[in-house]
mmCIF file of C-alpha atoms in Angstrom:
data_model
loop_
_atom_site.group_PDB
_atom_site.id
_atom_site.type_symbol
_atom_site.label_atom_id
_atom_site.label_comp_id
_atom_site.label_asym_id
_atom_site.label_seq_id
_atom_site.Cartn_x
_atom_site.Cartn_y
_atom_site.Cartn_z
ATOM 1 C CA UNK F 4 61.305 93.327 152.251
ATOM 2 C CA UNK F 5 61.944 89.913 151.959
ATOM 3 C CA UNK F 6 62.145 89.940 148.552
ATOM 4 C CA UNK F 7 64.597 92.327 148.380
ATOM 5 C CA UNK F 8 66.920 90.573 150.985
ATOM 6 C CA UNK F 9 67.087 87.528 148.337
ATOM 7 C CA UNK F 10 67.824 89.234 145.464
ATOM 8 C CA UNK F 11 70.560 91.387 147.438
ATOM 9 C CA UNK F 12 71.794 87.767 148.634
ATOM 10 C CA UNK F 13 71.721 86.721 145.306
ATOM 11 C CA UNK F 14 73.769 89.699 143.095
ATOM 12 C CA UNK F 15 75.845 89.408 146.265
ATOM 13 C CA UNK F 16 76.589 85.576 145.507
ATOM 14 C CA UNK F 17 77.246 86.526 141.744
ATOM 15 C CA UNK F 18 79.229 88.994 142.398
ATOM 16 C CA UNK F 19 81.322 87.140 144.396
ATOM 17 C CA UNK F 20 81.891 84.529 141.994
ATOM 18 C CA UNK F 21 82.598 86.627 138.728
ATOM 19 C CA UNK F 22 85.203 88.182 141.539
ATOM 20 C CA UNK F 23 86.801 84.773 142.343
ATOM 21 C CA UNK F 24 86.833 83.675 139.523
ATOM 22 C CA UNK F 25 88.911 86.646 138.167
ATOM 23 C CA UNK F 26 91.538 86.247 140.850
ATOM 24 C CA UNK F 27 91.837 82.967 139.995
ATOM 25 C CA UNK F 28 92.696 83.874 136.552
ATOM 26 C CA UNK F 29 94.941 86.347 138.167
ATOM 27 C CA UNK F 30 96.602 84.392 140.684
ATOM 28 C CA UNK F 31 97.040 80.666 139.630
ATOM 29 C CA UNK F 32 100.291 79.628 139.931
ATOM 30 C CA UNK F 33 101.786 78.393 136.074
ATOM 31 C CA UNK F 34 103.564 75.132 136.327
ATOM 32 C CA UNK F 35 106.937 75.055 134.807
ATOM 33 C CA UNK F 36 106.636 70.997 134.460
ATOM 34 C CA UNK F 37 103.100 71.180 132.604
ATOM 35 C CA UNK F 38 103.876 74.183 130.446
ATOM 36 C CA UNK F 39 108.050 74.378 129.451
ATOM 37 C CA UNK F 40 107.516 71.808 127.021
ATOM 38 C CA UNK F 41 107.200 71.822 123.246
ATOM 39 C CA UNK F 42 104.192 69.938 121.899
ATOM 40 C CA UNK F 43 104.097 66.496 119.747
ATOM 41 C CA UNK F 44 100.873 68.051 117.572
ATOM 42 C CA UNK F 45 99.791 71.704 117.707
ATOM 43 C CA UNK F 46 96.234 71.315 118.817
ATOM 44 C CA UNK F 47 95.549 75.107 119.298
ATOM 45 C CA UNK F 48 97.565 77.604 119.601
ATOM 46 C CA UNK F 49 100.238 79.431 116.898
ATOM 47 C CA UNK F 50 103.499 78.122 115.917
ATOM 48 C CA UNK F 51 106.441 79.534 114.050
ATOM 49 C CA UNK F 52 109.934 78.362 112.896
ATOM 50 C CA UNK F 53 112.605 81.160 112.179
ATOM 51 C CA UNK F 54 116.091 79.969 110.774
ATOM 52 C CA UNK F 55 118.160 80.725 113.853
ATOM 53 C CA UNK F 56 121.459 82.641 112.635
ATOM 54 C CA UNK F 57 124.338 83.648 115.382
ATOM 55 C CA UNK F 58 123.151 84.453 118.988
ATOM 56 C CA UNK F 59 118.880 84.220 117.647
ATOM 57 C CA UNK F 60 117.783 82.443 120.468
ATOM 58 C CA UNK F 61 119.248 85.042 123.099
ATOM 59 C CA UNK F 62 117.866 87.835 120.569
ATOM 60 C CA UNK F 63 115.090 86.797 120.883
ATOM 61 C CA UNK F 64 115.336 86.574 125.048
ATOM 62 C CA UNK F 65 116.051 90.281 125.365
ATOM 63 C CA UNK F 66 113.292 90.832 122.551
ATOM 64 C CA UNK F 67 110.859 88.541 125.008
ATOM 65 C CA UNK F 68 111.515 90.108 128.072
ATOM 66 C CA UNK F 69 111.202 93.542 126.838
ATOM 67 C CA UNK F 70 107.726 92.562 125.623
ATOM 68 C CA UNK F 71 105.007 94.127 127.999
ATOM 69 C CA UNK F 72 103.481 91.958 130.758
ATOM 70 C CA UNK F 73 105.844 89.002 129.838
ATOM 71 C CA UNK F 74 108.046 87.034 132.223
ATOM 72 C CA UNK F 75 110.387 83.863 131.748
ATOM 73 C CA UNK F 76 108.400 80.931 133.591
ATOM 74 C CA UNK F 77 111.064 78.045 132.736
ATOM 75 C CA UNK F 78 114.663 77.830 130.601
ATOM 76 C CA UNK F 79 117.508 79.854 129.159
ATOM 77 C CA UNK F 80 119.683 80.587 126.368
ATOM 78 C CA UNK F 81 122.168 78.136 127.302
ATOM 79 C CA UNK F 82 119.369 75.147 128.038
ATOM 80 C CA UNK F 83 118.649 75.742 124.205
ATOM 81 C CA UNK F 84 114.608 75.958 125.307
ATOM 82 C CA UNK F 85 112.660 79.184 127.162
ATOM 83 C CA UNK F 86 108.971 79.707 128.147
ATOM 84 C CA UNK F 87 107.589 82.931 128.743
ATOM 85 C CA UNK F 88 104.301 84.277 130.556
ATOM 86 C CA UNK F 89 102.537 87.248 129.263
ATOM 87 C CA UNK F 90 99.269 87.966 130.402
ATOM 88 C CA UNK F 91 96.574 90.228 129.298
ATOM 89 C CA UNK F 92 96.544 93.840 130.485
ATOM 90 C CA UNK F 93 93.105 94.179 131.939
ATOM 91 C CA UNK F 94 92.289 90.747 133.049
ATOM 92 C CA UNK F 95 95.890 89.133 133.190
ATOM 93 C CA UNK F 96 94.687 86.081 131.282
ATOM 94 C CA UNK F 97 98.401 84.349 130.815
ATOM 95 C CA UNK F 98 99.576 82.959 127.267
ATOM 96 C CA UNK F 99 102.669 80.465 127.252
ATOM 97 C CA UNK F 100 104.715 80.675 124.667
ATOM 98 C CA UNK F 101 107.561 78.176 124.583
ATOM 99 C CA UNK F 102 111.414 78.644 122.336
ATOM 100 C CA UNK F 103 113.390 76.115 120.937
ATOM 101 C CA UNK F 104 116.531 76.229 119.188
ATOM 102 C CA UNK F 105 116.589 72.675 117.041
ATOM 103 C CA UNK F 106 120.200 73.026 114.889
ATOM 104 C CA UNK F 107 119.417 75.794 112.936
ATOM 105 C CA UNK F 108 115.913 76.261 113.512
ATOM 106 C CA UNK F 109 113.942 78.500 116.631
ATOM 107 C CA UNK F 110 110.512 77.152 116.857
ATOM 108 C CA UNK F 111 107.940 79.147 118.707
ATOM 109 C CA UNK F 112 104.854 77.794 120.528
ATOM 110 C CA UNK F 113 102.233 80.295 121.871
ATOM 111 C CA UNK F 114 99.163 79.168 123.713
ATOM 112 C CA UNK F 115 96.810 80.350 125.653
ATOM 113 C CA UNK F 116 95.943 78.344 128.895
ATOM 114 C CA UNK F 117 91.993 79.380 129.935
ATOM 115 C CA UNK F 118 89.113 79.169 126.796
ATOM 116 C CA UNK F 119 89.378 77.607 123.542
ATOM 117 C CA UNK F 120 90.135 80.855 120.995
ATOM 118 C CA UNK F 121 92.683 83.345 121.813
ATOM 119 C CA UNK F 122 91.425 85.367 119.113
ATOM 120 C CA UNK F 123 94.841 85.677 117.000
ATOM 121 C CA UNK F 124 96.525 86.810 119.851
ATOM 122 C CA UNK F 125 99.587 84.673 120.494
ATOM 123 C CA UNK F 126 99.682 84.693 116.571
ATOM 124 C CA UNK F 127 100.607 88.468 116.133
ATOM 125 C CA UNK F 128 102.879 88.106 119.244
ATOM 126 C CA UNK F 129 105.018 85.383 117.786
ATOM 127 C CA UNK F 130 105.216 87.268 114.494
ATOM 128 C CA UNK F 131 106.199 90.514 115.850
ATOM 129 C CA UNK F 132 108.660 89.043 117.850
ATOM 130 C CA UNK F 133 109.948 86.932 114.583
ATOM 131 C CA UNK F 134 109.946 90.326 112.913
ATOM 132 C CA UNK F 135 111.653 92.361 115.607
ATOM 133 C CA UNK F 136 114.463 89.693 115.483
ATOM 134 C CA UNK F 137 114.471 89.376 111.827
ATOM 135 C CA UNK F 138 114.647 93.545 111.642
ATOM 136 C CA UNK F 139 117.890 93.223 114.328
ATOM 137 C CA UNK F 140 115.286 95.266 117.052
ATOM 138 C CA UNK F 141 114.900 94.517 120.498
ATOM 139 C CA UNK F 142 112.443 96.825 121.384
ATOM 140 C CA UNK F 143 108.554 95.758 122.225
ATOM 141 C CA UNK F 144 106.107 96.453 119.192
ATOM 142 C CA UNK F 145 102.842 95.908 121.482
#
C-alpha cells in the first residue's frame, strides 16, 4: 500500500507541474517595453521587408487583427510601429511579431518567445500576411 501512495504522490506532483507550467505559458503577462521593439540583428525568428505603397501599414493592421488568435500588444498606424500577439490554438504559446514603416519600407519581425525553433511558423504568418496585403485582401488565410 505504501508503494502505491508514492507513486500516486508522485504522478500527482507531475501532473501538477506539466499543469503549471501550461498556465504559465497561458497566462504570462507580454511586456510591451521588452517586446515592441525592432531588433539590431535577427538572431531567430523571420523577417520580411514589403515596399510600403499608400495606407500599407494600416492594411496591414486590419489584415493583423483579423488574423486568428492575434491581438495588438503595443503601437499604431499613426506611431509608424505595431506589435501583435498571436498565440497557438491548443496551447496558446504567443509569437510577437513587430511592424515598422521605415520611408518606404514595412519591415516585419516575428518571433516566438518560449523554445528555440518555432518550426516555420512565424515565417508562413509573415508571408501570408505580405501576400494578403500585396493581393489588396484583408481577410485571415490561417
Amino acid at each position: 500500500m505504501r508503494k502505491d501512495a508514492i507513486m500516486a504522490w508522485i504522478i500527482g506532483l507531475a501532473l501538477g507541474l506539466i499543469i503549471g507550467a501550461l498556465a504559465y505559458v497561458r497566462l504570462a503577462p507580454s511586456d510591451p517595453v521588452r517586446w515592441h521593439r525592432l531588433p539590431q540583428e535577427v538572431a531567430r525568428g523571420a523577417v520580411v521587408e514589403i515596399p510600403a505603397k499608400g495606407d500599407a501599414l494600416s492594411r496591414l493592421d486590419r489584415i493583423a487583427l483579423d488574423w486568428p488568435r492575434t491581438r495588438r500588444l503595443a503601437g499604431s498606424p499613426a506611431e509608424g510601429m505595431i506589435t501583435y500577439v498571436t498565440r497557438s490554438g491548443l496551447i496558446g504559446y504567443p509569437d510577437y511579431t513587430t511592424v515598422q514603416l521605415t520611408g518606404d519600407q514595412l519591415r516585419l519581425w516575428g518571433r516566438q518567445r518560449f523554445g528555440t525553433e518555432d518550426f516555420g511558423v512565424n515565417a508562413k504568418r509573415l508571408n501570408a500576411w505580405q501576400a494578403s496585403l500585396e493581393a489588396g485582401a484583408e481577410e485571415p488565410r490561417a
